[in-house]
Coordinates of C-alpha atoms in Angstrom, one line a residue:
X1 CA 0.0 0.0 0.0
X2 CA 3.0 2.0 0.5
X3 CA 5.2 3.8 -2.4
X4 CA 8.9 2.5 -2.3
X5 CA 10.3 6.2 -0.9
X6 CA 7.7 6.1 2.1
X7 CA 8.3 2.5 2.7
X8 CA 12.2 3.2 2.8
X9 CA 11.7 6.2 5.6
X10 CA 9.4 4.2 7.7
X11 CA 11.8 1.3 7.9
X12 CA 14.4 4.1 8.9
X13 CA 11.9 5.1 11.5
X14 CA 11.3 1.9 12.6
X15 CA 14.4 1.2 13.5
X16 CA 14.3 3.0 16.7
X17 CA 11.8 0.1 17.9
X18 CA 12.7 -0.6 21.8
X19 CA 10.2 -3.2 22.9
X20 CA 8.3 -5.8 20.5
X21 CA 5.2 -4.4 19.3
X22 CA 1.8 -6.1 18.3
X23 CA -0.8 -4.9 16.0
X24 CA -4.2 -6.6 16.8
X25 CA -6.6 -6.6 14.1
X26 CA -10.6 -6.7 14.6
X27 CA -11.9 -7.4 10.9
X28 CA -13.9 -8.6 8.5
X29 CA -13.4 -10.4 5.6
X30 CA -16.4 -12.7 5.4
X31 CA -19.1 -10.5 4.3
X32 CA -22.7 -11.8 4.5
X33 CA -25.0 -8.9 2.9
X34 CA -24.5 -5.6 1.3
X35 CA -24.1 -4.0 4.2
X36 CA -20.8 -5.6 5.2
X37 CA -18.8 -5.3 1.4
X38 CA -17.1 -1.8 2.6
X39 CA -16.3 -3.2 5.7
X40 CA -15.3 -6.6 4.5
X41 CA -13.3 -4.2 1.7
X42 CA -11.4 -1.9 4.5
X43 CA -10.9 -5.0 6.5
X44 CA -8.5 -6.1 3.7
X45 CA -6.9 -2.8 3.1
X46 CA -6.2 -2.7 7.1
X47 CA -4.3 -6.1 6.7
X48 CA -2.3 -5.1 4.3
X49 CA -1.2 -1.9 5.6
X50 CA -0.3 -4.0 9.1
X51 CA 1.0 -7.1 7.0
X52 CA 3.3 -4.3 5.7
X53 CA 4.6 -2.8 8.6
X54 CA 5.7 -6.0 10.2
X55 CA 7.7 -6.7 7.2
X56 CA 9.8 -3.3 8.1
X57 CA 11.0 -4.7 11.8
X58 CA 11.4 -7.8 13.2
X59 CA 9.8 -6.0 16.8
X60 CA 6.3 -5.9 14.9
X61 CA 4.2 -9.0 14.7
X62 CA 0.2 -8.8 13.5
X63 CA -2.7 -10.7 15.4
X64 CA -6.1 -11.2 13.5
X65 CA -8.0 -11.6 17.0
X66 CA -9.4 -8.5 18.1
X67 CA -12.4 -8.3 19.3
X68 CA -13.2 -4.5 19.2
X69 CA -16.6 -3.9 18.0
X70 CA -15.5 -1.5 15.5
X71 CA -14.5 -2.9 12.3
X72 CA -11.8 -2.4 10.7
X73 CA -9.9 -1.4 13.6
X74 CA -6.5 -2.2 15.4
X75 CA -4.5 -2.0 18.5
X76 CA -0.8 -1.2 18.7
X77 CA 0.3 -2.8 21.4
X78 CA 3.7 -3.0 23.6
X79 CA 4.2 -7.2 24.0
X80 CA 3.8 -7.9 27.5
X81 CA 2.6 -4.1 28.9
X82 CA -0.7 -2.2 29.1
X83 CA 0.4 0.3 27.3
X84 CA -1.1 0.8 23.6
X85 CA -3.1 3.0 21.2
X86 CA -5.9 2.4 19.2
X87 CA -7.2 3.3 15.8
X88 CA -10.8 2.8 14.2
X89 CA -10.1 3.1 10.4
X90 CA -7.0 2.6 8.3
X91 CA -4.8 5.6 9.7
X92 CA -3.5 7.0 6.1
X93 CA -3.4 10.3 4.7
X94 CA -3.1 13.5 7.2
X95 CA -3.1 10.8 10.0
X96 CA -0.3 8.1 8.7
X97 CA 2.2 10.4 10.7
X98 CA 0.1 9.6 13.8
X99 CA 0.2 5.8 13.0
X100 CA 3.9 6.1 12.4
X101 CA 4.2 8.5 15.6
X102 CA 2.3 5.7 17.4
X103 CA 4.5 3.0 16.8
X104 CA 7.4 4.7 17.8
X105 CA 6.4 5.7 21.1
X106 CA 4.8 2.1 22.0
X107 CA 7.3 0.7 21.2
X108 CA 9.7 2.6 23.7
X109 CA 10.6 5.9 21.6
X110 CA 9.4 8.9 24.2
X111 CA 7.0 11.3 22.9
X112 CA 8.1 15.1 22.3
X113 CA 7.0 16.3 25.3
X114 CA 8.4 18.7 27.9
X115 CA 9.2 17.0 31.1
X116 CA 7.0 19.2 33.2
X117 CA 4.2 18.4 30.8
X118 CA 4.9 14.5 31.2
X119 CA 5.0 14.5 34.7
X120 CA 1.2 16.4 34.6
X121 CA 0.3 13.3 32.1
X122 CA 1.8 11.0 34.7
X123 CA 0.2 12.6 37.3
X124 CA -2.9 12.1 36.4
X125 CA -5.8 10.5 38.8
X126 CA -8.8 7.6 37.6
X127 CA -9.4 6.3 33.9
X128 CA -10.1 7.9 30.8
X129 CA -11.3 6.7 28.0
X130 CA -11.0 8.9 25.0
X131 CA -12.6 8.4 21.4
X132 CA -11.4 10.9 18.4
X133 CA -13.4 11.5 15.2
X134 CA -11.3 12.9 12.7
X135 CA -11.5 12.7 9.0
X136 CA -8.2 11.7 6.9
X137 CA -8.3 15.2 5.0
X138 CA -8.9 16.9 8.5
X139 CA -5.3 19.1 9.3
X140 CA -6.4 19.8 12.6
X141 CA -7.3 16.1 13.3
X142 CA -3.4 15.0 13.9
X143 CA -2.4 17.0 16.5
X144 CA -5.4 16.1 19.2
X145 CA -4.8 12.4 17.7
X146 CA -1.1 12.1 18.6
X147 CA -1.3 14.3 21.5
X148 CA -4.2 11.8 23.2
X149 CA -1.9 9.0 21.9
X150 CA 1.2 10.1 23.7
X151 CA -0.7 10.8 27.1
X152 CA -1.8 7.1 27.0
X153 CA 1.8 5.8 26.1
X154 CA 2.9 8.2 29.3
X155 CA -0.2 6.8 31.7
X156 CA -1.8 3.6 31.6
X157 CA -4.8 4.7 32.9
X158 CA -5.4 6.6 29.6
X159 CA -6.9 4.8 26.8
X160 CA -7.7 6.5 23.3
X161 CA -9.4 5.2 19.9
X162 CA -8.8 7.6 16.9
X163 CA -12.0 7.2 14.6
X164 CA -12.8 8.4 11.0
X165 CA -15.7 9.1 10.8
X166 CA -16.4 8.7 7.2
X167 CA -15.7 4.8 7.8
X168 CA -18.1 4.8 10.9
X169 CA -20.9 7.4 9.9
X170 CA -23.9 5.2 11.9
X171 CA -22.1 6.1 15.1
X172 CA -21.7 9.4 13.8
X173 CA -25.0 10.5 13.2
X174 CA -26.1 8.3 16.4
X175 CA -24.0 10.5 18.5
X176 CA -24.1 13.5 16.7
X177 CA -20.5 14.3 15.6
X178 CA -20.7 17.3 13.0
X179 CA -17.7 18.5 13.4
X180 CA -13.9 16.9 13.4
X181 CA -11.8 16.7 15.5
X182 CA -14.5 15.9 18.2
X183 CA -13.4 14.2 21.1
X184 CA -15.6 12.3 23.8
X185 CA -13.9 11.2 27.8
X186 CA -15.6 8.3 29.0
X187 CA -18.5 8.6 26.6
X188 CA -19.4 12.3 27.0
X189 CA -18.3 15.2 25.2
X190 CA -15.2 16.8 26.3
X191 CA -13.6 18.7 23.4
X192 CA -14.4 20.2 19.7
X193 CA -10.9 21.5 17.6
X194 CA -7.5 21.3 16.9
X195 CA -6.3 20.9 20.6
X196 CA -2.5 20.6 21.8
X197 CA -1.3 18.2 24.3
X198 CA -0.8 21.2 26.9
X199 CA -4.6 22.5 26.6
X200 CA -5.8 18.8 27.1
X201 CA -4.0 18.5 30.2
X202 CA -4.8 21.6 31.4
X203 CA -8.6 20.8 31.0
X204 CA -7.8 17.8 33.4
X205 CA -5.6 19.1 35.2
X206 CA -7.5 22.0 36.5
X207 CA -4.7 23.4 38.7
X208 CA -2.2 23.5 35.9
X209 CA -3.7 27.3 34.3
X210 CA -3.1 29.0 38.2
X211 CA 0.6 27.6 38.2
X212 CA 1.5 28.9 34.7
X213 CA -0.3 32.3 35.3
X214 CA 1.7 33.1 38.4
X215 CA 4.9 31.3 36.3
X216 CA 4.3 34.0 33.4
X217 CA 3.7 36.7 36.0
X218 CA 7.0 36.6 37.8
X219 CA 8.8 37.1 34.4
X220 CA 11.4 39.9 34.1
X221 CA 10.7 42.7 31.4
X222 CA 11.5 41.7 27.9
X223 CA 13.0 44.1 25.5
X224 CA 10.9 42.8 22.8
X225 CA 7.5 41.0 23.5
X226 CA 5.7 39.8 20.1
X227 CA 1.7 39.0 20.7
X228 CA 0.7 36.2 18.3
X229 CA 2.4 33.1 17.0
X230 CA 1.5 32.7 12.9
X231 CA 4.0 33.9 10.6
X232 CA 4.6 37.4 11.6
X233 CA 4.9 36.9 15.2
X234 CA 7.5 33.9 14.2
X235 CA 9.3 36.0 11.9
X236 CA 9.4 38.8 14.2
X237 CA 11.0 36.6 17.5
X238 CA 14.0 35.3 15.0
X239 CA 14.8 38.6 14.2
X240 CA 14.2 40.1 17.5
X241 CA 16.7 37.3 19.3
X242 CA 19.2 37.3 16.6
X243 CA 20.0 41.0 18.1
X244 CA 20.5 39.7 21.1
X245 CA 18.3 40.8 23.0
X246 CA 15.5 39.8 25.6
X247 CA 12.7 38.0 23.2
X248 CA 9.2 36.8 24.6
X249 CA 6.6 35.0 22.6
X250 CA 2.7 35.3 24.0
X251 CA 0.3 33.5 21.9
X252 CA -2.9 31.8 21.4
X253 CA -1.8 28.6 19.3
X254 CA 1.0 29.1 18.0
X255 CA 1.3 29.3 13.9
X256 CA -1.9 31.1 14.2
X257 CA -4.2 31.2 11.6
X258 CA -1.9 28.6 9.2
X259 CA -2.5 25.5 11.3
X260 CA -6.0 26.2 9.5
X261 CA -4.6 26.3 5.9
X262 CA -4.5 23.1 3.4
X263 CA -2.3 23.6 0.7
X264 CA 0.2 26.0 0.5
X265 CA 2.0 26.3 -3.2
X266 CA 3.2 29.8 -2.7
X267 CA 5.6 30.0 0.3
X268 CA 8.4 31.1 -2.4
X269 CA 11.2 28.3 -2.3
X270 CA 8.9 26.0 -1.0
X271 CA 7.3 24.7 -4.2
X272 CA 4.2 23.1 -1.9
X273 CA 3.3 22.5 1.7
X274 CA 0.4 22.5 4.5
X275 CA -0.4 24.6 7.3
X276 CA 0.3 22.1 10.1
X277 CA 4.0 21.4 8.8
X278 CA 4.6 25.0 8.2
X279 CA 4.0 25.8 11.8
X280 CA 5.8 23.0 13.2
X281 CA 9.2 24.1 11.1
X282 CA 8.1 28.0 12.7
X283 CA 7.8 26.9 15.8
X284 CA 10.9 24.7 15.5
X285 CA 12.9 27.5 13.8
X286 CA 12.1 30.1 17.1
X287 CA 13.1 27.1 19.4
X288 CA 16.9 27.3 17.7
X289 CA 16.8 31.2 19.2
X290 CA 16.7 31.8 23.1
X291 CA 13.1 32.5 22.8
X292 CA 10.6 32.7 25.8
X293 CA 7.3 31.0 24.3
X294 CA 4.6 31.1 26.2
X295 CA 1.8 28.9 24.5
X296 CA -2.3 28.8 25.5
X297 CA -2.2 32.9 25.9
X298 CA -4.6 35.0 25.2
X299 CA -3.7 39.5 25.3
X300 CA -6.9 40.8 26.6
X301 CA -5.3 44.0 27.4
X302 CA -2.5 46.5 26.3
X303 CA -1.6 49.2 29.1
X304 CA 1.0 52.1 27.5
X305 CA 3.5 53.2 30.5
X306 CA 2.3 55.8 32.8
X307 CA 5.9 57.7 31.6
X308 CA 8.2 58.3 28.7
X309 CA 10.5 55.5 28.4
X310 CA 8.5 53.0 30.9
X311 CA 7.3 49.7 30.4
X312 CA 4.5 48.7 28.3
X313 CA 2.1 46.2 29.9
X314 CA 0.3 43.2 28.1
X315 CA -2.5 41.5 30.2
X316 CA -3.6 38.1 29.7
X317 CA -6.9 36.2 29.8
X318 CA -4.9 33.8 32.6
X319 CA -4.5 37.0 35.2
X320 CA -0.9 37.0 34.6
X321 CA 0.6 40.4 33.3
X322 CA 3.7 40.9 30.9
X323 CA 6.2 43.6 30.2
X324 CA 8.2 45.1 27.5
X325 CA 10.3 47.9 26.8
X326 CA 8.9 47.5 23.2
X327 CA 5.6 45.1 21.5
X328 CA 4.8 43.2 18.0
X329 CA 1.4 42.6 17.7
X330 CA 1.3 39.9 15.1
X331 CA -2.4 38.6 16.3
X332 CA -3.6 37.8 13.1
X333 CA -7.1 37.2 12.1
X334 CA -10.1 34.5 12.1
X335 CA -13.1 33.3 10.0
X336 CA -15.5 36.0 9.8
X337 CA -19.3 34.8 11.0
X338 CA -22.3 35.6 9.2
X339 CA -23.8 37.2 12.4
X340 CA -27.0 35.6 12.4
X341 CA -30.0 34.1 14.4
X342 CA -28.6 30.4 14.9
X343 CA -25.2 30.3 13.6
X344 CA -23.8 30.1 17.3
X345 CA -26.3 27.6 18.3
X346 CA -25.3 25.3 15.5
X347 CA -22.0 26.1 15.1
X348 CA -20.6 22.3 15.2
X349 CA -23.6 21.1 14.7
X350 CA -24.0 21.6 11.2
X351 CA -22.3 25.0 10.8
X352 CA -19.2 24.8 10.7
X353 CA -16.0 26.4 8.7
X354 CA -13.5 23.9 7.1
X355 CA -14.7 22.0 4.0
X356 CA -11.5 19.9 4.0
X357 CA -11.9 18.9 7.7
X358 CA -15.5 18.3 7.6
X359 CA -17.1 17.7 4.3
X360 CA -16.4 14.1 4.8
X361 CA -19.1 13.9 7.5
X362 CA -21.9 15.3 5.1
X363 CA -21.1 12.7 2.3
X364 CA -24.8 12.0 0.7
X365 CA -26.1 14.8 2.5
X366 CA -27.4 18.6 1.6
X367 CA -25.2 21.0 2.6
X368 CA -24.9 25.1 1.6
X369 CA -21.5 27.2 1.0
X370 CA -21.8 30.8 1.9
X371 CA -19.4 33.0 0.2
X372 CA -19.0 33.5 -3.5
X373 CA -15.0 34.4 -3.5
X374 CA -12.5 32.3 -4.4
X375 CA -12.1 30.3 -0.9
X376 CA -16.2 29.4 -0.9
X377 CA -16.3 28.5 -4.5
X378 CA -13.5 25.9 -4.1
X379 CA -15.4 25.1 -0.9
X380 CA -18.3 24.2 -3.0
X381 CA -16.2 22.3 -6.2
X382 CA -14.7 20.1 -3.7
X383 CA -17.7 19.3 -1.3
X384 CA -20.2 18.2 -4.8
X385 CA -17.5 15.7 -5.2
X386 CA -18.9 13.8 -1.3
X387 CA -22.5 15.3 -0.6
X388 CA -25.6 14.8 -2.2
X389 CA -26.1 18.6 -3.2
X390 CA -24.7 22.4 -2.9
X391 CA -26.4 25.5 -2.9
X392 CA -23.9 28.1 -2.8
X393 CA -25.2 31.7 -1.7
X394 CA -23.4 35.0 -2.3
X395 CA -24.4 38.0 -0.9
X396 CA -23.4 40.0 -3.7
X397 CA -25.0 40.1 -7.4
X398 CA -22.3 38.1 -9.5
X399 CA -19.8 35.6 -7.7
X400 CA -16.3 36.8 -6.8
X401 CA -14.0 34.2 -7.8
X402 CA -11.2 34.0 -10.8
X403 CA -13.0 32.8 -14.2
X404 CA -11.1 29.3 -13.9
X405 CA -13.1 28.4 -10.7
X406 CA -16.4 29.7 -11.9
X407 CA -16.5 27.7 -14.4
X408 CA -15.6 24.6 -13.0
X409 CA -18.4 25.3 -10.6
X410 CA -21.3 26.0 -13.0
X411 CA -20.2 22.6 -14.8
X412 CA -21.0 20.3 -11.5
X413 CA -24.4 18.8 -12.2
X414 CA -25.5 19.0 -8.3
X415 CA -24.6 22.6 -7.5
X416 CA -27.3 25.7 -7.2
X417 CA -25.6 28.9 -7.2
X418 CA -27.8 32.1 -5.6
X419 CA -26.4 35.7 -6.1
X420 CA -28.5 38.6 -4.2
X421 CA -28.6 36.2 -1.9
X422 CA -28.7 37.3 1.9
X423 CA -28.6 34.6 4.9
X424 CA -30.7 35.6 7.7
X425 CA -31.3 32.7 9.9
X426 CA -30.1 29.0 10.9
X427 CA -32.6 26.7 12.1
X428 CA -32.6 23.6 13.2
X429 CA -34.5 20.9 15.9
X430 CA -32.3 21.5 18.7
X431 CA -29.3 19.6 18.3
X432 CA -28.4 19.7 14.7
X433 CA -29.6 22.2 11.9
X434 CA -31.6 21.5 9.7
X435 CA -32.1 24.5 7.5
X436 CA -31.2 28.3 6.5
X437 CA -33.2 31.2 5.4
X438 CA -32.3 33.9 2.9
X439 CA -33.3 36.3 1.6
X440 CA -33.4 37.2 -2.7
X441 CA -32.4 41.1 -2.3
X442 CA -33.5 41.3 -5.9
X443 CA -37.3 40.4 -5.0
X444 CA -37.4 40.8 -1.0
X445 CA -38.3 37.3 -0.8
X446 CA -37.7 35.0 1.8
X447 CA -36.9 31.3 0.9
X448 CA -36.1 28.3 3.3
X449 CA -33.2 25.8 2.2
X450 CA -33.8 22.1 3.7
X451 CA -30.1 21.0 4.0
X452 CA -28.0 19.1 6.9
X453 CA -25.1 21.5 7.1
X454 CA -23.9 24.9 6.0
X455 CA -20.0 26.1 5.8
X456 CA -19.2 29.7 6.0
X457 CA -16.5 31.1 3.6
X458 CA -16.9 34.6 3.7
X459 CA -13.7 36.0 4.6
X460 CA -11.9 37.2 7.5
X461 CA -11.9 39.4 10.5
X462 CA -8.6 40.9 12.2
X463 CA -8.3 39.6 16.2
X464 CA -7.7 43.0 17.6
X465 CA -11.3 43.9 19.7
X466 CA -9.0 43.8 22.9
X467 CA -6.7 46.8 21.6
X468 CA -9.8 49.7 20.8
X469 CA -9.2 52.6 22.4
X470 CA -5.3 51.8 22.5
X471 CA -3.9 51.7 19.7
X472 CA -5.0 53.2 16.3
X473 CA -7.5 51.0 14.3
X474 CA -8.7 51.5 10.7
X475 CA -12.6 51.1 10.2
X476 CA -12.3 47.5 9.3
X477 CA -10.6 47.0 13.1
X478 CA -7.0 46.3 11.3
X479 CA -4.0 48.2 13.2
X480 CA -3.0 51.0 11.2
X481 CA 1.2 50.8 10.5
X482 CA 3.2 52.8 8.6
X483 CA 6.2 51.7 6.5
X484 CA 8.3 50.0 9.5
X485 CA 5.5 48.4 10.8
X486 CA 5.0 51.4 13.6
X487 CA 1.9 52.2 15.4
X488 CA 0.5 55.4 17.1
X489 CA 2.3 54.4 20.0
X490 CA 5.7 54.8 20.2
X491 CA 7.9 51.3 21.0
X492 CA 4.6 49.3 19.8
X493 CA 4.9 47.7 16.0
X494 CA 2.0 44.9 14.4
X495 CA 2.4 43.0 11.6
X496 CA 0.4 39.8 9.8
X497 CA -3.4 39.6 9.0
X498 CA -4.1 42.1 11.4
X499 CA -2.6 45.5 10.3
X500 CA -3.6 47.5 7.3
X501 CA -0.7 45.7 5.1
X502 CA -3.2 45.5 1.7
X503 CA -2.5 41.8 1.2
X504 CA -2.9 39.1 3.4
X505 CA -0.2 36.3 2.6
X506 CA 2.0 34.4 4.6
X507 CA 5.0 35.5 2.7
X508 CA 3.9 39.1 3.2
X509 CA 3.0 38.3 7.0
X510 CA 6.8 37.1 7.8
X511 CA 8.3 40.2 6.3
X512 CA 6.1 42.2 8.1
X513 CA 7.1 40.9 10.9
X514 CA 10.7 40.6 10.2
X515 CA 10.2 44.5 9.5
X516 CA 8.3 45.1 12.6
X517 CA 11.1 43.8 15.3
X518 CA 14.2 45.4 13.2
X519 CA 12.0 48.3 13.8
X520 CA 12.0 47.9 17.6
X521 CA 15.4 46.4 18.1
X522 CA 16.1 50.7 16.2
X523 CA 13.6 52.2 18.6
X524 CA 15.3 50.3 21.9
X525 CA 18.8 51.4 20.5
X526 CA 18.2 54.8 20.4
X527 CA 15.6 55.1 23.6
X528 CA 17.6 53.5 26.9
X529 CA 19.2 50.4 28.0
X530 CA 18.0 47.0 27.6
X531 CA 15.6 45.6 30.2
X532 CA 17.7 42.8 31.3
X533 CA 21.2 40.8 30.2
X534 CA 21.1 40.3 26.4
X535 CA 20.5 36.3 25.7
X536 CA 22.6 34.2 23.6
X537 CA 22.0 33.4 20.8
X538 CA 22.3 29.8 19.2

């Protein structure tokens, strides 16, 4: 199942094997009706992907004995130990790194994890049983995969299933999962969203949030504090500690906005990539720089210094405070919402905002794309291709996107396409929607669109509601700069998605941001002495 240049890294990989390794198979390849041939189908794909893998180490060996309800599905298993990971599916495509991640790390290779994060995994108190839905085109799905993976290689008493839920879409609809990644602890909900190891412990772990706030708030001054972790902020804290001085990273998630992007094919010298590897290689990149990260933080405030040449304050959502001589604000943007009865109610139950993570839990069903630009017409070409139909609305009188698109579009035999076309309500029964309302601006009538879900592609909005009355925003809420990536306020900079730069790319984004901290490492130079011992660089 595997080309020859994959087949020939993974043996590589597998050579770091420690402990012997089982792969327990639940299958079937003995169908009796219709309604077992795709199972029966994946069952043999699934035995030859495992049949494969032991083939690459002598420490693999596959059983054909499981007796896990879901079929296909396996169990990677250390021989001997309670420790082992489970998927529901045949773990290829955005998730073949977490079957390869998995092996690894059951069979002895320690996860990536910080040791003060381990000990919080190790520390843990009673069982938990976790169950993933992802979908294999879902970016977002691999990180809350390997991340629930790892904790149950580090503690026992965890135990996780990664599930696609285009293989298993009875127990999808039966338990009402609109949305991947959607995660469920001992049979109840517990998390919707690309999640990182560190916010799923600090869910559990309910003490963890108070430690780190009072952690971050006994931090000395930096020289250079960047807000935001996507491109700009990244670019911005290379530059910042290759001068030397003291750098501090405060953001959100970092890579921002990117861990949300599919294909990238214009990152120049990087012919193609996808959001989640870009932001590993950022985050990766900053780590080779003494760089203070500080991950899961949200700026809810920006206090200028009561005095000419003080220190500028950045409060968090945790109750912790930071400060800087000087400040990037790189905090990008988000999806914009349509802003209208229902949408919250449903959203992730039917509204939701990522075609490639989601569409495959509406194959066969009715589903509407909002926004007629380029990202919600692409949206629409590549969801006809799983559901039943598409009714794409635009708000405006002719559709937005490039001629190439459009066309492609009006050719798909199961697409609707409504211009003058305003949303004005979600409905649905409760728990799931199960139509939208618009109106035709040409005529002033309202119509009702029976349909299962609806995805939202109408552009975005910049994160910066926490700095109004602070720092200078343009009418559409970006941070006005000038040419150096300066703000009205002397020692504070922005850059990315959420300043008035006119075009909103990553490549743009990291010179801004590069920009942006030459331009305070100028202003610190020629204001007064650094806040505290320059760093070393690496």
């Amino acid at each position: 199942m595997l080309d020859t240049r994959l087949a020939a890294q993974l043996r590589t990989h597998l050579e770091k094997l420690a402990h012997p390794v089982e792969l327990i198979a639940s299958i079937d390849v003995t169908p009796s009706s219709a309604s077992t041939t795709t199972t029966a189908r994946k069952s043999t794909e699934l035995l030859e992907l495992l049949d494969e893998l032991a083939t690459m180490s002598s420490l693999i060996t596959v059983r054909r004995d499981g007796t896990d309800s879901r079929r296909p599905s396996f169990r990677i298993a250390r021989t001997g130990s309670p420790i082992g990971v489970d998927f529901a599916g045949i773990p290829l495509g955005h998730e073949f790194t977490s079957l390869v991640l998995a092996l690894l790390q059951v069979g002895g290779h320690p996860p990536k994890v910080t040791d003060e994060v381990a000990a919080q995994v190790r520390a843990l108190d009673g069982e938990y049983v976790f169950e993933t839905f992802f979908s294999l085109s879902c970016q977002n799905c691999p990180d809350v995969v390997q991340a629930l993976n790892a904790m149950s290689v580090l503690n026992p008493n965890v135990r996780h299933v990664a599930i696609d839920g285009a293989l298993f879409q009875g127990e999808v609809d039966e338990r009402q999962v609109m949305a991947v990644p959607s995660v469920f602890l001992n049979g109840q909900p517990f998390a919707q969203g690309r999640m990182t190891l560190e916010q799923i412990v600090a869910k559990l772990d309910t003490g963890a949030a108070e430690r780190t706030a009072t952690a971050i708030d006994a931090k000395d001054p930096f020289d250079v504090l960047v807000v935001g972790g996507g491109p700009a902020g990244a670019a911005a804290a290379v530059y910042a500690a290759r001068k030397g001085i003291r750098t501090g990273v405060a953001a959100d998630r970092f890579g921002g906005q990117v861990l949300d992007t599919m294909g990238i094919e214009n990152l120049i010298s990087v012919p193609k990539t996808d959001g989640p590897k870009l932001a590993a290689a950022l985050e990766a990149h900053v780590a080779d720089y003494e760089v203070d990260v500080m991950n899961l933080q949200t700026a809810t405030e920006l206090v200028p210094p009561s005095e000419p040449g003080g220190l500028y304050e950045v409060r968090l959502q945790s109750g912790a405070t930071l400060r800087s001589r000087s400040v990037v604000l790189s905090t990008g943007a988000r999806w914009r919402s349509m802003n209208v009865p229902g949408e919250e109610q449903y959203r992730n139950k039917g509204v939701t905002y990522c075609p490639h993570c989601d569409g495959p839990l509406f194959k066969g069903k009715r589903v509407a794309v909002i926004g007629g630009g380029n990202s919600g017409v692409e949206a629409a070409i590549d969801l006809a291709g799983l559901v039943s139909h598409v009714t794409l609305l635009e708000f405006d009188d002719r559709l937005r996107a490039d001629d190439v698109l459009q066309r492609k579009l009006h050719s798909l035999p199961n697409v609707t396409v409504l211009t003058s076309a305003r949303t004005t309500e979600v409905i649905g029964d409760g728990s799931r929607l199960t139509a939208l309302v618009y109106e035709d601006r040409t005529t002033g009538a309202v119509h009702t669109i029976d349909l299962e879900g609806i995805f939202v592609q109408i552009g975005l909005l910049p994160n910066t509601e926490w700095l109004r009355g602070t720092v200078e925003l343009s009418n559409r809420g970006e941070i006005v700069i000038d040419d150096r990536g300066q703000t009205n306020l002397p020692g504070v900079f922005a850059a990315g998605d959420c300043t008035t730069v006119p075009f909103k790319q990553i490549v743009i984004a990291m010179g801004a941001g590069s920009t942006a901290a030459l331009a305070a490492f100028d202003h610190l130079i020629r204001t007064s002495a650094p806040a505290a011992p320059a760093l070393a660089t690496v």
